[in-house]
């Protein structure tokens, strides 16, 4: 429940709902991916879900993001559960250990730019889609990919359109695709696309 204009809203907001989906997918001992590490909030959340016996692989193209994430993990004493890659998420397949094939339980893409960082460095549809394709190859059946789509900036609107046409065309026998968002909010609020591998 959250407060909006003095009213208590029961519908889950976007970021809490993204976490609810990850909690459904990822359990202690699992492998998970944070495709856009940023300031490390999602990496830390995944590290808590996989526990001591699981592992998280996190990617970001910005050194600042990798350092911010490393610091957050160290402050919380979970750095051993995470491998950080200062690389684009579309290189994911060549970065993950070969024995991960078929065993990634969940992944998150929090798209857009690094909060507090350079707003010109943004995620792009072509690499986001390439990374999703790699993940669909190496995920477990029942694995969930959560995308939080920010489309209030010009490149975000382009990425949104590319992603929506890509996911709408995913064969139904390969994946279930969910679209979750508030329809009547101003200022292009973020929304979720979730893909569950069959
Ligand atoms: C909205 S932020 C992520 C927030 C983060 N999940 C958190 O919890 O703080 C988006 C991040 O995506 C990163 N990014 C942009 N293009 C990327 C790519 N091709 N591969 C990996 N990360 C990328 C940006 O550098 C930025 O840090």
Short mmCIF file of C-alpha atoms and ligand atoms in Angstrom, two decimals:
data_model
loop_
_atom_site.label_atom_id
_atom_site.label_comp_id
_atom_site.label_asym_id
_atom_site.label_seq_id
_atom_site.Cartn_x
_atom_site.Cartn_y
_atom_site.Cartn_z
CA UNK A 1 0.00 0.00 0.00
CA UNK A 2 1.31 3.53 -0.79
CA UNK A 3 0.00 7.08 -0.44
CA UNK A 4 -0.84 9.08 -3.59
CA UNK A 5 -2.59 12.46 -3.21
CA UNK A 6 -3.68 11.45 0.29
CA UNK A 7 -5.20 8.14 -0.87
CA UNK A 8 -3.93 4.71 0.09
CA UNK A 9 -3.28 2.81 -3.13
CA UNK A 10 -3.40 -0.98 -2.91
CA UNK A 11 -1.97 -1.72 -6.35
CA UNK A 12 1.76 -2.50 -6.27
CA UNK A 13 4.03 0.26 -7.54
CA UNK A 14 6.49 -0.60 -10.27
CA UNK A 15 9.72 -1.19 -8.34
CA UNK A 16 8.06 -3.18 -5.52
CA UNK A 17 6.27 -5.28 -8.13
CA UNK A 18 9.57 -5.94 -9.95
CA UNK A 19 10.88 -7.35 -6.65
CA UNK A 20 7.77 -9.45 -6.10
CA UNK A 21 8.40 -11.06 -9.50
CA UNK A 22 12.08 -11.69 -8.68
CA UNK A 23 11.08 -13.25 -5.35
CA UNK A 24 8.81 -15.67 -7.23
CA UNK A 25 11.66 -16.71 -9.51
CA UNK A 26 14.81 -16.71 -7.38
CA UNK A 27 15.42 -18.94 -4.32
CA UNK A 28 18.42 -19.67 -2.09
CA UNK A 29 21.13 -21.51 -4.05
CA UNK A 30 20.02 -20.14 -7.44
CA UNK A 31 21.96 -18.24 -10.10
CA UNK A 32 20.69 -14.78 -11.10
CA UNK A 33 21.68 -11.86 -13.34
CA UNK A 34 21.52 -8.11 -12.84
CA UNK A 35 21.95 -6.82 -16.40
CA UNK A 36 22.23 -3.14 -15.34
CA UNK A 37 24.00 -2.94 -11.98
CA UNK A 38 23.86 0.89 -11.64
CA UNK A 39 24.06 1.81 -7.96
CA UNK A 40 23.72 -1.83 -6.91
CA UNK A 41 20.28 -1.83 -5.29
CA UNK A 42 18.99 -4.67 -7.48
CA UNK A 43 22.27 -6.59 -7.29
CA UNK A 44 22.08 -6.45 -3.49
CA UNK A 45 18.45 -7.60 -3.57
CA UNK A 46 19.33 -10.55 -5.82
CA UNK A 47 22.30 -11.39 -3.56
CA UNK A 48 19.87 -11.60 -0.63
CA UNK A 49 17.55 -13.89 -2.61
CA UNK A 50 20.27 -16.34 -3.76
CA UNK A 51 21.78 -16.53 -0.26
CA UNK A 52 25.21 -17.88 0.60
CA UNK A 53 24.94 -20.89 -1.68
CA UNK A 54 23.79 -19.03 -4.80
CA UNK A 55 25.47 -16.51 -7.09
CA UNK A 56 24.69 -13.29 -8.95
CA UNK A 57 26.35 -12.04 -12.16
CA UNK A 58 26.04 -8.26 -12.58
CA UNK A 59 26.88 -6.12 -15.60
CA UNK A 60 27.36 -2.41 -16.28
CA UNK A 61 29.24 -0.46 -18.93
CA UNK A 62 30.18 2.34 -16.51
CA UNK A 63 33.12 2.03 -14.12
CA UNK A 64 31.31 4.32 -11.67
CA UNK A 65 28.35 1.93 -11.55
CA UNK A 66 30.60 -1.08 -10.96
CA UNK A 67 32.37 0.76 -8.13
CA UNK A 68 29.08 1.94 -6.57
CA UNK A 69 27.74 -1.62 -6.71
CA UNK A 70 30.96 -3.11 -5.30
CA UNK A 71 30.81 -0.65 -2.39
CA UNK A 72 27.16 -1.43 -1.62
CA UNK A 73 27.84 -5.18 -1.67
CA UNK A 74 30.88 -4.78 0.62
CA UNK A 75 28.92 -2.62 3.05
CA UNK A 76 26.37 -5.41 3.28
CA UNK A 77 28.97 -8.20 3.48
CA UNK A 78 27.71 -10.07 0.40
CA UNK A 79 30.45 -9.33 -2.18
CA UNK A 80 31.43 -13.02 -2.31
CA UNK A 81 28.00 -13.87 -3.75
CA UNK A 82 28.41 -11.60 -6.78
CA UNK A 83 30.68 -11.44 -9.84
CA UNK A 84 30.79 -7.95 -11.35
CA UNK A 85 31.46 -7.48 -15.08
CA UNK A 86 32.46 -4.07 -16.40
CA UNK A 87 30.93 -5.06 -19.72
CA UNK A 88 27.78 -4.63 -21.76
CA UNK A 89 25.01 -7.09 -20.97
CA UNK A 90 25.00 -8.22 -24.60
CA UNK A 91 28.34 -9.94 -23.82
CA UNK A 92 26.61 -11.97 -21.13
CA UNK A 93 26.84 -15.32 -22.85
CA UNK A 94 30.63 -15.19 -23.18
CA UNK A 95 31.01 -13.98 -19.56
CA UNK A 96 28.90 -16.56 -17.72
CA UNK A 97 30.60 -19.85 -16.74
CA UNK A 98 29.78 -22.66 -19.18
CA UNK A 99 28.10 -24.72 -16.45
CA UNK A 100 25.43 -21.99 -15.97
CA UNK A 101 23.64 -23.17 -19.08
CA UNK A 102 20.00 -23.89 -18.26
CA UNK A 103 20.28 -22.76 -14.66
CA UNK A 104 19.74 -18.98 -14.41
CA UNK A 105 16.56 -18.54 -12.35
CA UNK A 106 15.96 -14.80 -12.67
CA UNK A 107 17.27 -11.60 -14.21
CA UNK A 108 16.55 -7.89 -13.95
CA UNK A 109 17.09 -5.00 -16.37
CA UNK A 110 16.46 -1.63 -14.76
CA UNK A 111 16.77 0.39 -17.97
CA UNK A 112 17.70 3.98 -18.68
CA UNK A 113 20.55 5.99 -17.12
CA UNK A 114 22.50 5.80 -13.87
CA UNK A 115 20.74 7.89 -11.20
CA UNK A 116 23.24 10.57 -10.15
CA UNK A 117 25.47 9.73 -13.15
CA UNK A 118 25.84 10.69 -16.82
CA UNK A 119 22.32 10.90 -18.33
CA UNK A 120 23.78 10.49 -21.82
CA UNK A 121 24.82 6.90 -21.11
CA UNK A 122 21.58 4.96 -21.51
CA UNK A 123 20.51 1.44 -22.32
CA UNK A 124 19.72 0.80 -26.00
CA UNK A 125 17.10 -1.49 -27.50
CA UNK A 126 19.48 -3.51 -29.69
CA UNK A 127 21.80 -4.53 -26.85
CA UNK A 128 18.94 -5.04 -24.38
CA UNK A 129 17.25 -7.37 -26.88
CA UNK A 130 20.51 -9.23 -27.62
CA UNK A 131 20.96 -9.80 -23.87
CA UNK A 132 17.38 -11.05 -23.48
CA UNK A 133 17.99 -13.52 -26.33
CA UNK A 134 21.15 -14.81 -24.61
CA UNK A 135 19.29 -15.11 -21.31
CA UNK A 136 16.40 -17.03 -22.85
CA UNK A 137 19.03 -19.49 -24.11
CA UNK A 138 20.71 -19.97 -20.75
CA UNK A 139 17.78 -19.71 -18.34
CA UNK A 140 16.06 -22.49 -16.52
CA UNK A 141 12.51 -23.32 -17.56
CA UNK A 142 10.31 -21.11 -15.34
CA UNK A 143 13.05 -18.47 -15.12
CA UNK A 144 11.82 -14.87 -15.17
CA UNK A 145 13.38 -11.80 -16.82
CA UNK A 146 12.07 -8.51 -15.39
CA UNK A 147 12.51 -5.30 -17.41
CA UNK A 148 11.72 -1.93 -15.85
CA UNK A 149 11.24 0.38 -18.81
CA UNK A 150 11.84 4.13 -18.39
CA UNK A 151 10.54 5.94 -21.45
CA UNK A 152 10.37 9.58 -20.31
CA UNK A 153 13.65 10.45 -22.10
CA UNK A 154 13.97 10.41 -25.94
CA UNK A 155 16.20 7.29 -26.20
CA UNK A 156 13.93 5.57 -23.67
CA UNK A 157 10.92 6.04 -25.92
CA UNK A 158 12.85 4.46 -28.82
CA UNK A 159 13.97 1.55 -26.62
CA UNK A 160 10.38 1.07 -25.36
CA UNK A 161 9.04 0.74 -28.91
CA UNK A 162 11.80 -1.69 -29.94
CA UNK A 163 11.25 -3.80 -26.83
CA UNK A 164 7.48 -3.91 -27.15
CA UNK A 165 7.63 -5.07 -30.75
CA UNK A 166 10.27 -7.68 -29.85
CA UNK A 167 8.40 -9.15 -26.86
CA UNK A 168 5.02 -9.15 -28.62
CA UNK A 169 6.58 -11.35 -31.29
CA UNK A 170 8.06 -13.91 -28.86
CA UNK A 171 6.45 -17.26 -29.62
CA UNK A 172 3.86 -18.23 -27.03
CA UNK A 173 5.33 -21.72 -26.76
CA UNK A 174 8.71 -20.19 -25.81
CA UNK A 175 7.71 -17.59 -23.19
CA UNK A 176 4.87 -15.89 -21.31
CA UNK A 177 5.09 -12.09 -21.53
CA UNK A 178 3.49 -9.75 -18.99
CA UNK A 179 3.01 -5.96 -19.34
CA UNK A 180 2.39 -4.20 -15.99
CA UNK A 181 2.00 -0.45 -15.53
CA UNK A 182 -0.23 2.44 -14.53
CA UNK A 183 -2.21 3.61 -17.57
CA UNK A 184 -3.39 7.06 -16.47
CA UNK A 185 -0.38 8.63 -14.76
CA UNK A 186 1.27 11.75 -16.19
CA UNK A 187 4.93 12.07 -17.27
CA UNK A 188 5.47 8.66 -18.89
CA UNK A 189 5.72 6.55 -15.72
CA UNK A 190 7.95 3.45 -15.90
CA UNK A 191 6.37 0.08 -16.55
CA UNK A 192 7.35 -3.57 -16.34
CA UNK A 193 7.75 -6.20 -19.00
CA UNK A 194 8.25 -9.66 -17.48
CA UNK A 195 9.21 -12.68 -19.55
CA UNK A 196 8.81 -16.18 -18.10
CA UNK A 197 10.65 -18.87 -20.03
CA UNK A 198 8.53 -21.95 -20.68
C1 LIG B 1 18.65 2.73 -14.17
S1 LIG B 1 20.34 2.32 -14.02
C2 LIG B 1 20.29 0.81 -13.12
C3 LIG B 1 19.92 0.94 -11.67
C4 LIG B 1 20.35 -0.25 -10.85
N1 LIG B 1 19.69 -1.48 -11.23
C5 LIG B 1 20.27 -0.04 -9.36
O1 LIG B 1 19.70 -0.88 -8.66
O2 LIG B 1 20.80 0.96 -8.89
C6 LIG B 1 20.77 1.78 -15.66
C7 LIG B 1 22.23 1.33 -15.79
O3 LIG B 1 22.36 0.64 -17.02
C8 LIG B 1 23.70 0.80 -17.43
N2 LIG B 1 23.85 0.40 -18.84
C9 LIG B 1 23.58 1.11 -19.96
N3 LIG B 1 23.81 0.36 -21.06
C10 LIG B 1 24.25 -0.86 -20.60
C11 LIG B 1 24.67 -2.05 -21.25
N4 LIG B 1 24.67 -2.17 -22.60
N5 LIG B 1 25.07 -3.11 -20.49
C12 LIG B 1 25.07 -3.01 -19.12
N6 LIG B 1 24.67 -1.89 -18.46
C13 LIG B 1 24.27 -0.83 -19.19
C14 LIG B 1 23.99 2.26 -17.14
O4 LIG B 1 25.38 2.49 -17.07
C15 LIG B 1 23.25 2.45 -15.78
O5 LIG B 1 24.16 2.30 -14.73
#
